[in-house]
Structure formats: structure tokens, C-alpha cells
Amino acid sequence: MAQGFSRDAAEALARPYTGMGEHLIKREWLRAVRLPETALDTPLTLLRPRGISFGEMYELHFRVDRSFWGARMPGGLPSWKGKLLLGAEAKYGPVGKAWFGTPIGLKATGAAAGTGYAVYR
């Protein structure tokens, strides 16, 4: 409601996120290299933090994805528009996108590989 949404819209944004999520590598690119459909939505390629609300996910998606500017709301409620709510400057740069936009599964894999490398040496 602090962002100017009605109670109904604020309640919709506060619901647990159940959407598709943000893909680290765009789905079109993954399909172009003929990656199997089962590989498109894995913890290595998909940013969808547990316990996040629709509003939090929209903000995260807006900040890490250069082509995401807004989202439809259910039931004919006003759309969520990141540029109006947060400003275009709220988009992360390359370092912020790499840190905040990398799925936890990929971060964990990288950390495990780095730890294994350090122990092996």
C-alpha cells in the first residue's frame, strides 16, 4: 500500500510467489541451443527464491532483468510497473545482476566446486 496500491492489489502482491521466475539465461536462447525442456527450469537456470512474495519477486525480477519492466496483476487490478515504482536507475548493473540474479543452485554449485578445488590443491 506504501507504493500506492489499493488494499486488494497490496494483498495480491503479498501472496507467496507461484509464477515462472526469472531465467538466468533467456528461455529462447536455451531453446535455440536445443537444450531439453527439462533443463530449462532447474535450480541452475531459474531464479525463484523460496518464501518470496509476488511483490518481492517483481522487484527482484525488475532489478536483475534488463527487459522486464512490469507485470499484470490478477482480477483486473492495476499493473505492477517497475519503472514508475522504483525508477529505471533501480536496475542492477553487471555485478548486481551477477550476484542477485544468479540462482541459488548455481551459486551453491560454484561454491562447492571452488571449495573442492581449494581442498584438492
MMTF fields as JSON, N, C-alpha, C and O atoms, coordinates in Angstrom:
{
  "mmtfVersion": "1.0.0",
  "mmtfProducer": "UNKNOWN",
  "numBonds": 483,
  "numAtoms": 484,
  "numGroups": 121,
  "numChains": 1,
  "numModels": 1,
  "chainsPerModel": [1],
  "groupsPerChain": [121],
  "chainIdList": ["A"],
  "bondAtomList": [4, 2, 8, 6, 12, 10, 16, 14, 20, 18, 24, 22, 28, 26, 32, 30, 36, 34, 40, 38, 44, 42, 48, 46, 52, 50, 56, 54, 60, 58, 64, 62, 68, 66, 72, 70, 76, 74, 80, 78, 84, 82, 88, 86, 92, 90, 96, 94, 100, 98, 104, 102, 108, 106, 112, 110, 116, 114, 120, 118, 124, 122, 128, 126, 132, 130, 136, 134, 140, 138, 144, 142, 148, 146, 152, 150, 156, 154, 160, 158, 164, 162, 168, 166, 172, 170, 176, 174, 180, 178, 184, 182, 188, 186, 192, 190, 196, 194, 200, 198, 204, 202, 208, 206, 212, 210, 216, 214, 220, 218, 224, 222, 228, 226, 232, 230, 236, 234, 240, 238, 244, 242, 248, 246, 252, 250, 256, 254, 260, 258, 264, 262, 268, 266, 272, 270, 276, 274, 280, 278, 284, 282, 288, 286, 292, 290, 296, 294, 300, 298, 304, 302, 308, 306, 312, 310, 316, 314, 320, 318, 324, 322, 328, 326, 332, 330, 336, 334, 340, 338, 344, 342, 348, 346, 352, 350, 356, 354, 360, 358, 364, 362, 368, 366, 372, 370, 376, 374, 380, 378, 384, 382, 388, 386, 392, 390, 396, 394, 400, 398, 404, 402, 408, 406, 412, 410, 416, 414, 420, 418, 424, 422, 428, 426, 432, 430, 436, 434, 440, 438, 444, 442, 448, 446, 452, 450, 456, 454, 460, 458, 464, 462, 468, 466, 472, 470, 476, 474, 480, 478],
  "bondOrderList": [1, 1, 1, 1, 1, 1, 1, 1, 1, 1, 1, 1, 1, 1, 1, 1, 1, 1, 1, 1, 1, 1, 1, 1, 1, 1, 1, 1, 1, 1, 1, 1, 1, 1, 1, 1, 1, 1, 1, 1, 1, 1, 1, 1, 1, 1, 1, 1, 1, 1, 1, 1, 1, 1, 1, 1, 1, 1, 1, 1, 1, 1, 1, 1, 1, 1, 1, 1, 1, 1, 1, 1, 1, 1, 1, 1, 1, 1, 1, 1, 1, 1, 1, 1, 1, 1, 1, 1, 1, 1, 1, 1, 1, 1, 1, 1, 1, 1, 1, 1, 1, 1, 1, 1, 1, 1, 1, 1, 1, 1, 1, 1, 1, 1, 1, 1, 1, 1, 1, 1],
  "groupList": [{"groupName": "MET", "atomNameList": ["N", "CA", "C", "O"], "elementList": ["N", "C", "C", "O"], "formalChargeList": [0, 0, 0, 0], "bondAtomList": [1, 0, 2, 1, 3, 2], "bondOrderList": [1, 1, 2], "singleLetterCode": "M", "chemCompType": "L-PEPTIDE LINKING"}, {"groupName": "ALA", "atomNameList": ["N", "CA", "C", "O"], "elementList": ["N", "C", "C", "O"], "formalChargeList": [0, 0, 0, 0], "bondAtomList": [1, 0, 2, 1, 3, 2], "bondOrderList": [1, 1, 2], "singleLetterCode": "A", "chemCompType": "L-PEPTIDE LINKING"}, {"groupName": "GLN", "atomNameList": ["N", "CA", "C", "O"], "elementList": ["N", "C", "C", "O"], "formalChargeList": [0, 0, 0, 0], "bondAtomList": [1, 0, 2, 1, 3, 2], "bondOrderList": [1, 1, 2], "singleLetterCode": "Q", "chemCompType": "L-PEPTIDE LINKING"}, {"groupName": "GLY", "atomNameList": ["N", "CA", "C", "O"], "elementList": ["N", "C", "C", "O"], "formalChargeList": [0, 0, 0, 0], "bondAtomList": [1, 0, 2, 1, 3, 2], "bondOrderList": [1, 1, 2], "singleLetterCode": "G", "chemCompType": "PEPTIDE LINKING"}, {"groupName": "PHE", "atomNameList": ["N", "CA", "C", "O"], "elementList": ["N", "C", "C", "O"], "formalChargeList": [0, 0, 0, 0], "bondAtomList": [1, 0, 2, 1, 3, 2], "bondOrderList": [1, 1, 2], "singleLetterCode": "F", "chemCompType": "L-PEPTIDE LINKING"}, {"groupName": "SER", "atomNameList": ["N", "CA", "C", "O"], "elementList": ["N", "C", "C", "O"], "formalChargeList": [0, 0, 0, 0], "bondAtomList": [1, 0, 2, 1, 3, 2], "bondOrderList": [1, 1, 2], "singleLetterCode": "S", "chemCompType": "L-PEPTIDE LINKING"}, {"groupName": "ARG", "atomNameList": ["N", "CA", "C", "O"], "elementList": ["N", "C", "C", "O"], "formalChargeList": [0, 0, 0, 0], "bondAtomList": [1, 0, 2, 1, 3, 2], "bondOrderList": [1, 1, 2], "singleLetterCode": "R", "chemCompType": "L-PEPTIDE LINKING"}, {"groupName": "ASP", "atomNameList": ["N", "CA", "C", "O"], "elementList": ["N", "C", "C", "O"], "formalChargeList": [0, 0, 0, 0], "bondAtomList": [1, 0, 2, 1, 3, 2], "bondOrderList": [1, 1, 2], "singleLetterCode": "D", "chemCompType": "L-PEPTIDE LINKING"}, {"groupName": "GLU", "atomNameList": ["N", "CA", "C", "O"], "elementList": ["N", "C", "C", "O"], "formalChargeList": [0, 0, 0, 0], "bondAtomList": [1, 0, 2, 1, 3, 2], "bondOrderList": [1, 1, 2], "singleLetterCode": "E", "chemCompType": "L-PEPTIDE LINKING"}, {"groupName": "LEU", "atomNameList": ["N", "CA", "C", "O"], "elementList": ["N", "C", "C", "O"], "formalChargeList": [0, 0, 0, 0], "bondAtomList": [1, 0, 2, 1, 3, 2], "bondOrderList": [1, 1, 2], "singleLetterCode": "L", "chemCompType": "L-PEPTIDE LINKING"}, {"groupName": "PRO", "atomNameList": ["N", "CA", "C", "O"], "elementList": ["N", "C", "C", "O"], "formalChargeList": [0, 0, 0, 0], "bondAtomList": [1, 0, 2, 1, 3, 2], "bondOrderList": [1, 1, 2], "singleLetterCode": "P", "chemCompType": "L-PEPTIDE LINKING"}, {"groupName": "TYR", "atomNameList": ["N", "CA", "C", "O"], "elementList": ["N", "C", "C", "O"], "formalChargeList": [0, 0, 0, 0], "bondAtomList": [1, 0, 2, 1, 3, 2], "bondOrderList": [1, 1, 2], "singleLetterCode": "Y", "chemCompType": "L-PEPTIDE LINKING"}, {"groupName": "THR", "atomNameList": ["N", "CA", "C", "O"], "elementList": ["N", "C", "C", "O"], "formalChargeList": [0, 0, 0, 0], "bondAtomList": [1, 0, 2, 1, 3, 2], "bondOrderList": [1, 1, 2], "singleLetterCode": "T", "chemCompType": "L-PEPTIDE LINKING"}, {"groupName": "HIS", "atomNameList": ["N", "CA", "C", "O"], "elementList": ["N", "C", "C", "O"], "formalChargeList": [0, 0, 0, 0], "bondAtomList": [1, 0, 2, 1, 3, 2], "bondOrderList": [1, 1, 2], "singleLetterCode": "H", "chemCompType": "L-PEPTIDE LINKING"}, {"groupName": "ILE", "atomNameList": ["N", "CA", "C", "O"], "elementList": ["N", "C", "C", "O"], "formalChargeList": [0, 0, 0, 0], "bondAtomList": [1, 0, 2, 1, 3, 2], "bondOrderList": [1, 1, 2], "singleLetterCode": "I", "chemCompType": "L-PEPTIDE LINKING"}, {"groupName": "LYS", "atomNameList": ["N", "CA", "C", "O"], "elementList": ["N", "C", "C", "O"], "formalChargeList": [0, 0, 0, 0], "bondAtomList": [1, 0, 2, 1, 3, 2], "bondOrderList": [1, 1, 2], "singleLetterCode": "K", "chemCompType": "L-PEPTIDE LINKING"}, {"groupName": "TRP", "atomNameList": ["N", "CA", "C", "O"], "elementList": ["N", "C", "C", "O"], "formalChargeList": [0, 0, 0, 0], "bondAtomList": [1, 0, 2, 1, 3, 2], "bondOrderList": [1, 1, 2], "singleLetterCode": "W", "chemCompType": "L-PEPTIDE LINKING"}, {"groupName": "VAL", "atomNameList": ["N", "CA", "C", "O"], "elementList": ["N", "C", "C", "O"], "formalChargeList": [0, 0, 0, 0], "bondAtomList": [1, 0, 2, 1, 3, 2], "bondOrderList": [1, 1, 2], "singleLetterCode": "V", "chemCompType": "L-PEPTIDE LINKING"}],
  "groupTypeList": [0, 1, 2, 3, 4, 5, 6, 7, 1, 1, 8, 1, 9, 1, 6, 10, 11, 12, 3, 0, 3, 8, 13, 9, 14, 15, 6, 8, 16, 9, 6, 1, 17, 6, 9, 10, 8, 12, 1, 9, 7, 12, 10, 9, 12, 9, 9, 6, 10, 6, 3, 14, 5, 4, 3, 8, 0, 11, 8, 9, 13, 4, 6, 17, 7, 6, 5, 4, 16, 3, 1, 6, 0, 10, 3, 3, 9, 10, 5, 16, 15, 3, 15, 9, 9, 9, 3, 1, 8, 1, 15, 11, 3, 10, 17, 3, 15, 1, 16, 4, 3, 12, 10, 14, 3, 9, 15, 1, 12, 3, 1, 1, 1, 3, 12, 3, 11, 1, 17, 11, 6],
  "groupIdList": [1, 2, 3, 4, 5, 6, 7, 8, 9, 10, 11, 12, 13, 14, 15, 16, 17, 18, 19, 20, 21, 22, 23, 24, 25, 26, 27, 28, 29, 30, 31, 32, 33, 34, 35, 36, 37, 38, 39, 40, 41, 42, 43, 44, 45, 46, 47, 48, 49, 50, 51, 52, 53, 54, 55, 56, 57, 58, 59, 60, 61, 62, 63, 64, 65, 66, 67, 68, 69, 70, 71, 72, 73, 74, 75, 76, 77, 78, 79, 80, 81, 82, 83, 84, 85, 86, 87, 88, 89, 90, 91, 92, 93, 94, 95, 96, 97, 98, 99, 100, 101, 102, 103, 104, 105, 106, 107, 108, 109, 110, 111, 112, 113, 114, 115, 116, 117, 118, 119, 120, 121],
  "secStructList": [7, 6, 6, 1, 7, 7, 2, 2, 2, 2, 2, 2, 2, 2, 1, 5, 7, 7, 1, 7, 7, 3, 3, 1, 1, 7, 2, 2, 2, 2, 2, 2, 6, 6, 7, 7, 4, 4, 4, 6, 6, 1, 6, 6, 6, 3, 3, 7, 7, 6, 6, 7, 5, 2, 2, 2, 2, 2, 2, 2, 2, 2, 2, 2, 7, 6, 6, 7, 7, 3, 3, 7, 7, 4, 4, 4, 7, 7, 7, 3, 3, 2, 2, 2, 2, 6, 7, 4, 4, 4, 1, 7, 7, 2, 2, 2, 2, 2, 2, 2, 1, 1, 7, 2, 2, 2, 2, 2, 2, 2, 2, 2, 2, 2, 2, 2, 2, 2, 2, 2, 7],
  "xCoordList": [0.83, 0.0, 0.88, 0.469, 2.099, 3.016, 3.409, 3.821, 3.291, 3.609, 2.388, 2.446, 1.294, 0.108, -0.915, -1.86, -0.743, -1.707, -2.895, -2.786, -4.035, -5.225, -4.975, -3.993, -5.866, -5.736, -5.756, -4.964, -6.662, -6.738, -5.436, -4.955, -4.866, -3.613, -2.473, -1.637, -2.43, -1.38, -1.468, -0.445, -2.671, -2.848, -2.399, -1.803, -2.683, -2.249, -0.721, -0.134, -0.084, 1.379, 2.024, 3.175, 1.309, 1.848, 1.711, 2.294, 0.944, 0.772, 2.101, 2.946, 2.296, 3.514, 3.629, 2.646, 4.811, 5.052, 4.946, 5.553, 4.17, 3.983, 4.225, 3.888, 4.801, 4.999, 6.21, 6.817, 6.549, 7.613, 8.989, 9.84, 9.232, 10.553, 11.339, 10.814, 12.584, 13.484, 14.557, 15.207, 14.734, 15.744, 17.063, 17.111, 18.126, 19.461, 19.831, 20.343, 19.568, 19.76, 18.363, 17.59, 18.038, 16.693, 16.271, 17.063, 15.023, 14.476, 14.643, 14.9, 14.497, 14.629, 16.048, 16.23, 17.038, 18.426, 18.67, 19.34, 18.11, 18.266, 17.616, 18.157, 16.468, 15.795, 16.584, 16.637, 17.195, 17.954, 19.129, 19.502, 19.707, 20.81, 20.294, 21.056, 18.968, 18.299, 18.486, 18.624, 18.488, 18.531, 17.178, 16.151, 17.14, 15.853, 14.978, 15.485, 13.679, 12.738, 12.955, 12.794, 13.319, 13.519, 14.701, 14.793, 15.594, 16.762, 16.491, 17.343, 15.329, 15.04, 14.709, 15.024, 14.096, 13.623, 14.296, 13.618, 15.598, 16.346, 16.884, 16.904, 17.317, 17.921, 19.178, 19.622, 19.746, 20.929, 20.568, 21.388, 19.344, 18.967, 17.828, 17.556, 17.16, 15.94, 16.071, 16.406, 15.805, 15.796, 14.355, 13.52, 14.079, 12.745, 12.944, 12.7, 13.393, 13.681, 12.466, 11.336, 12.717, 11.643, 11.167, 11.949, 9.871, 9.3, 9.147, 8.843, 9.347, 9.248, 7.802, 7.094, 7.371, 6.015, 6.032, 7.092, 4.834, 4.74, 5.411, 6.187, 5.121, 5.706, 7.224, 7.906, 7.754, 9.211, 9.832, 10.899, 9.169, 9.695, 9.655, 10.592, 8.583, 8.515, 9.659, 10.29, 9.935, 11.036, 12.38, 13.204, 12.61, 13.86, 13.999, 15.053, 12.938, 12.955, 13.248, 14.049, 12.611, 12.833, 14.299, 14.885, 14.883, 16.26, 17.297, 18.306, 17.067, 18.091, 17.88, 18.805, 16.706, 16.399, 16.236, 15.309, 17.124, 17.1, 15.821, 15.462, 15.124, 13.939, 12.621, 11.557, 12.668, 11.434, 11.093, 11.876, 9.928, 9.52, 8.251, 7.957, 7.491, 6.256, 5.554, 6.014, 4.431, 3.676, 2.19, 1.798, 1.387, -0.061, -0.418, 0.264, -1.49, -1.999, -3.285, -3.945, -3.643, -4.862, -6.129, -6.122, -7.199, -8.521, -8.698, -9.534, -7.934, -8.102, -7.541, -7.842, -6.727, -6.097, -5.046, -4.567, -4.679, -3.666, -2.361, -1.99, -1.67, -0.407, 0.68, 0.652, 1.639, 2.835, 3.837, 4.211, 4.279, 5.186, 6.453, 6.46, 7.511, 8.761, 9.365, 9.871, 9.322, 9.936, 9.235, 9.883, 7.919, 7.163, 7.357, 7.46, 7.408, 7.507, 8.929, 9.125, 9.92, 11.297, 12.226, 13.253, 11.875, 12.729, 13.679, 14.123, 13.985, 14.85, 16.232, 16.89, 16.682, 18.015, 18.082, 19.168, 16.949, 16.933, 17.416, 17.651, 17.564, 18.086, 19.531, 20.302, 19.885, 21.253, 22.188, 21.789, 23.421, 24.475, 24.967, 24.377, 26.05, 26.541, 26.886, 26.585, 27.509, 27.889, 26.649, 26.535, 25.73, 24.494, 23.662, 23.095, 23.586, 22.839, 23.492, 22.801, 24.816, 25.509, 25.266, 25.053, 25.296, 25.119, 23.663, 23.344, 22.792, 21.39, 20.578, 19.528, 21.034, 20.298, 20.724, 20.103, 21.775, 22.23, 21.425, 21.37, 20.806, 20.018, 20.871, 22.061, 20.267, 20.974, 21.631, 22.715, 20.997, 21.586, 22.913, 23.845, 22.999, 24.238, 25.298, 26.475, 24.886, 25.834, 26.399, 27.603, 25.53, 25.97, 26.91, 27.897, 26.605, 27.46, 28.837, 29.855, 28.862, 30.131, 30.926, 32.143, 30.253, 30.935, 31.498, 32.621, 30.72, 31.182, 32.389, 33.338, 32.345, 33.456, 34.7, 35.805, 34.516, 35.655, 36.235, 37.455, 35.398, 35.853, 36.602, 37.658, 36.043, 36.708, 38.055, 39.005, 38.163, 39.412, 40.444, 41.6, 40.015, 40.923, 41.405, 42.576, 40.531, 40.897, 41.829, 42.777, 41.561, 42.345, 43.774, 44.714, 43.941, 45.262, 46.075, 47.236],
  "yCoordList": [-1.184, 0.0, 1.255, 2.306, 1.138, 2.284, 2.697, 3.837, 1.796, 2.12, 2.664, 2.886, 2.876, 3.46, 2.462, 2.843, 1.206, 0.191, 0.145, 0.482, -0.28, -0.483, -1.661, -2.387, -1.844, -2.979, -4.303, -5.2, -4.429, -5.664, -5.939, -7.072, -4.907, -5.074, -5.392, -6.246, -4.716, -4.97, -6.408, -7.063, -6.886, -8.271, -9.25, -10.282, -8.933, -9.796, -9.827, -10.884, -8.69, -8.617, -9.307, -9.738, -9.413, -10.038, -11.569, -12.249, -12.099, -13.562, -14.24, -13.637, -15.481, -16.226, -16.358, -16.652, -16.144, -16.19, -17.613, -18.534, -17.784, -19.096, -19.042, -19.981, -17.955, -17.772, -18.517, -19.337, -18.219, -18.901, -18.589, -19.478, -17.378, -16.989, -16.292, -16.036, -15.984, -15.305, -16.295, -16.923, -16.428, -17.344, -16.611, -15.549, -17.173, -16.594, -16.43, -15.389, -17.453, -17.399, -17.475, -18.372, -16.55, -16.478, -17.814, -18.506, -18.155, -19.432, -19.574, -20.669, -18.467, -18.526, -18.959, -19.721, -18.477, -18.837, -20.308, -21.024, -20.744, -22.142, -23.068, -24.126, -22.667, -23.461, -23.431, -24.429, -22.29, -22.152, -23.131, -23.592, -23.446, -24.413, -25.836, -26.763, -25.968, -27.273, -27.97, -29.191, -27.178, -27.742, -28.394, -27.802, -29.577, -30.236, -29.377, -28.678, -29.435, -28.656, -28.877, -27.948, -30.094, -30.389, -29.613, -29.451, -29.137, -28.392, -26.897, -26.154, -26.438, -25.001, -24.453, -23.302, -25.24, -24.764, -25.512, -26.142, -25.451, -26.139, -25.125, -23.931, -25.565, -24.642, -23.952, -22.952, -24.472, -23.844, -22.704, -21.82, -22.719, -21.727, -20.804, -19.815, -21.108, -20.397, -19.69, -20.311, -18.397, -17.591, -17.503, -16.823, -18.191, -18.189, -18.51, -19.636, -17.505, -17.76, -18.28, -17.859, -19.201, -19.726, -18.643, -17.817, -18.664, -17.761, -16.329, -15.456, -16.06, -14.695, -14.414, -15.315, -13.18, -12.79, -12.325, -12.11, -12.175, -11.656, -10.287, -10.042, -9.402, -8.058, -8.089, -7.366, -8.923, -9.043, -9.625, -9.185, -10.608, -11.216, -10.232, -10.171, -9.464, -8.463, -7.467, -7.102, -7.022, -6.081, -6.711, -6.083, -7.937, -8.628, -8.827, -8.552, -9.302, -9.538, -8.235, -8.221, -7.151, -5.843, -5.427, -4.937, -5.62, -5.172, -5.988, -5.434, -7.296, -8.146, -8.368, -8.811, -8.077, -8.373, -7.072, -6.302, -6.838, -5.613, -5.472, -4.355, -6.567, -6.488, -6.617, -6.618, -6.724, -6.833, -5.467, -4.889, -4.961, -3.631, -3.649, -2.665, -4.73, -4.772, -6.103, -7.005, -6.216, -7.464, -7.178, -6.194, -8.043, -7.944, -8.407, -9.237, -7.852, -8.259, -9.05, -8.874, -9.913, -10.714, -9.87, -8.797, -10.371, -9.776, -8.364, -7.628, -7.964, -6.629, -5.51, -4.339, -5.855, -4.827, -4.095, -4.63, -2.876, -2.132, -2.915, -3.626, -2.789, -3.492, -3.003, -1.866, -3.879, -3.519, -2.992, -3.714, -1.747, -1.109, -0.669, 0.332, -1.427, -1.19, 0.176, 0.789, 0.667, 1.964, 3.082, 4.01, 2.991, 4.007, 3.864, 4.862, 2.625, 2.383, 2.548, 3.094, 2.074, 2.047, 2.98, 3.397, 3.313, 4.135, 3.261, 2.214, 3.691, 2.918, 2.716, 1.717, 3.645, 3.535, 2.425, 2.101, 1.839, 0.745, -0.568, -1.54, -0.598, -1.81, -2.008, -1.052, -3.257, -3.569, -3.493, -3.751, -3.14, -3.208, -4.643, -5.543, -4.866, -6.232, -6.983, -8.171, -6.314, -7.002, -7.346, -8.463, -6.409, -6.667, -7.748, -8.602, -7.711, -8.754, -10.114, -11.112, -10.155, -11.429, -11.972, -13.172, -11.095, -11.557, -11.88, -12.985, -10.91, -11.075, -11.87, -12.411, -11.953, -12.637, -14.072, -14.778, -14.514, -15.895, -16.811, -16.59, -17.83, -18.768, -19.42, -19.663, -19.697, -20.264, -21.6, -21.902, -22.396, -23.675, -23.498, -24.276, -22.481, -22.219, -21.649, -21.994, -20.776, -20.248, -21.395, -21.455, -22.295, -23.419, -24.335, -24.826, -24.563, -25.405, -24.778, -25.463, -23.476, -22.768, -22.781, -22.968, -22.584, -22.596, -23.981, -24.11, -25.011, -26.38, -26.705, -27.351, -26.255, -26.503, -25.771, -26.312, -24.535, -23.758, -24.374, -24.406, -24.859, -25.496, -26.784, -27.064, -27.558, -28.798, -28.524, -29.27, -27.483, -27.12, -26.726, -27.145, -25.913, -25.451, -26.632, -26.682, -27.565, -28.724, -29.642, -30.195, -29.801, -30.698, -30.189, -30.982, -28.876, -28.289, -28.538, -28.132],
  "zCoordList": [0.0, 0.0, 0.0, -0.491, 0.556, 0.574, -0.84, -1.053, -1.806, -3.187, -3.934, -5.143, -3.217, -3.832, -4.341, -5.032, -4.013, -4.445, -3.501, -2.322, -4.039, -3.215, -2.283, -2.436, -1.319, -0.401, -1.17, -0.879, -2.155, -2.939, -3.682, -3.696, -4.299, -5.039, -4.079, -4.373, -2.938, -1.944, -1.428, -1.231, -1.213, -0.763, -1.841, -1.532, -3.109, -4.213, -4.28, -4.511, -4.083, -4.129, -2.924, -3.004, -1.829, -0.619, -0.625, 0.219, -1.572, -1.654, -1.994, -2.654, -1.553, -1.916, -3.435, -4.116, -3.948, -5.393, -5.923, -5.378, -6.991, -7.609, -9.118, -9.838, -9.586, -11.022, -11.566, -10.876, -12.814, -13.538, -12.972, -12.927, -12.546, -12.073, -13.161, -14.245, -12.881, -13.808, -14.241, -13.406, -15.536, -16.063, -16.239, -16.861, -15.695, -15.81, -17.276, -17.688, -18.044, -19.489, -20.092, -19.756, -20.969, -21.532, -22.13, -22.771, -21.91, -22.391, -23.91, -24.41, -24.634, -26.09, -26.477, -27.426, -25.748, -26.036, -25.706, -26.449, -24.572, -24.184, -25.21, -25.533, -25.713, -26.745, -28.052, -28.771, -28.359, -29.611, -29.666, -30.745, -28.514, -28.497, -28.255, -27.978, -28.371, -28.284, -26.943, -26.872, -25.896, -24.557, -24.29, -24.62, -23.71, -23.44, -22.523, -21.645, -22.732, -21.919, -20.419, -19.628, -20.027, -18.607, -18.025, -16.808, -18.871, -18.395, -18.293, -17.805, -18.741, -18.743, -17.358, -17.059, -16.536, -15.235, -14.095, -13.283, -14.026, -12.977, -11.979, -12.274, -10.815, -9.842, -10.384, -9.822, -11.458, -12.058, -13.006, -13.252, -13.539, -14.542, -14.117, -14.797, -13.01, -12.641, -11.295, -10.287, -11.291, -10.074, -9.574, -10.171, -8.484, -7.87, -6.391, -5.959, -5.605, -4.189, -3.429, -3.674, -2.506, -1.658, -0.707, -0.235, -0.436, 0.546, 0.083, 0.896, -1.189, -1.71, -2.12, -2.57, -1.966, -2.365, -3.823, -4.411, -4.391, -5.752, -5.848, -6.771, -4.909, -4.94, -4.85, -5.576, -3.961, -3.827, -5.097, -5.526, -5.696, -6.913, -8.07, -8.867, -8.168, -9.237, -9.093, -10.085, -7.858, -7.649, -7.994, -8.66, -7.55, -7.858, -9.364, -9.937, -10.0, -11.439, -12.182, -13.116, -11.775, -12.392, -12.279, -13.244, -11.111, -10.883, -11.662, -12.097, -11.844, -12.475, -13.97, -14.651, -14.496, -15.902, -16.685, -16.434, -17.619, -18.424, -19.246, -19.62, -19.537, -20.39, -19.627, -20.246, -18.306, -17.503, -16.923, -16.169, -17.276, -16.812, -15.982, -15.303, -16.011, -15.248, -15.371, -16.073, -14.678, -14.672, -14.502, -13.875, -15.061, -14.877, -13.479, -12.876, -12.992, -11.686, -11.915, -12.939, -10.976, -11.148, -11.022, -10.418, -11.597, -11.403, -11.905, -11.381, -12.908, -13.47, -12.607, -12.84, -11.61, -10.781, -11.609, -12.609, -11.205, -11.966, -12.067, -11.134, -13.183, -13.404, -12.465, -11.996, -12.198, -11.441, -12.456, -13.381, -12.304, -13.262, -12.539, -11.823, -12.735, -12.03, -12.254, -11.314, -13.48, -13.765, -13.0, -12.514, -12.896, -12.151, -10.641, -9.928, -10.159, -8.721, -8.18, -7.094, -8.942, -8.444, -9.196, -8.662, -10.433, -11.279, -12.088, -11.618, -13.293, -14.183, -13.58, -13.872, -12.745, -12.133, -11.091, -10.61, -10.737, -9.768, -10.387, -9.67, -11.709, -12.359, -11.901, -11.811, -11.615, -11.219, -12.415, -13.551, -12.146, -13.148, -13.245, -12.647, -14.0, -14.207, -12.918, -12.803, -11.955, -10.71, -9.886, -9.382, -9.745, -9.009, -9.663, -8.983, -11.003, -11.718, -11.507, -11.301, -11.558, -11.357, -9.954, -9.781, -8.952, -7.573, -7.251, -6.814, -7.471, -7.079, -8.101, -7.755, -9.345, -10.388, -10.624, -11.419, -9.946, -10.116, -9.2, -7.99, -9.77, -8.953, -7.866, -8.067, -6.73, -5.578, -5.933, -5.433, -6.782, -7.177, -7.896, -7.692, -8.732, -9.458, -8.521, -8.632, -7.596, -6.603, -5.759, -5.512, -5.324, -4.489, -5.267, -4.719, -6.536, -7.365, -7.523, -7.428, -7.764, -7.898, -6.611, -6.631, -5.496, -4.194, -3.899, -3.41, -4.194, -3.949, -4.837, -4.392, -6.086, -6.991, -6.516, -6.566, -6.053, -5.541, -4.29, -4.128, -3.408, -2.186, -2.512, -1.943, -3.431, -3.842, -4.467, -4.229, -5.253, -5.885, -4.834, -4.897, -3.862, -2.803, -1.952, -1.577, -1.65, -0.824, -1.612, -1.055, -2.894, -3.74, -3.907, -3.957, -3.992, -4.199, -2.991, -2.933]
}
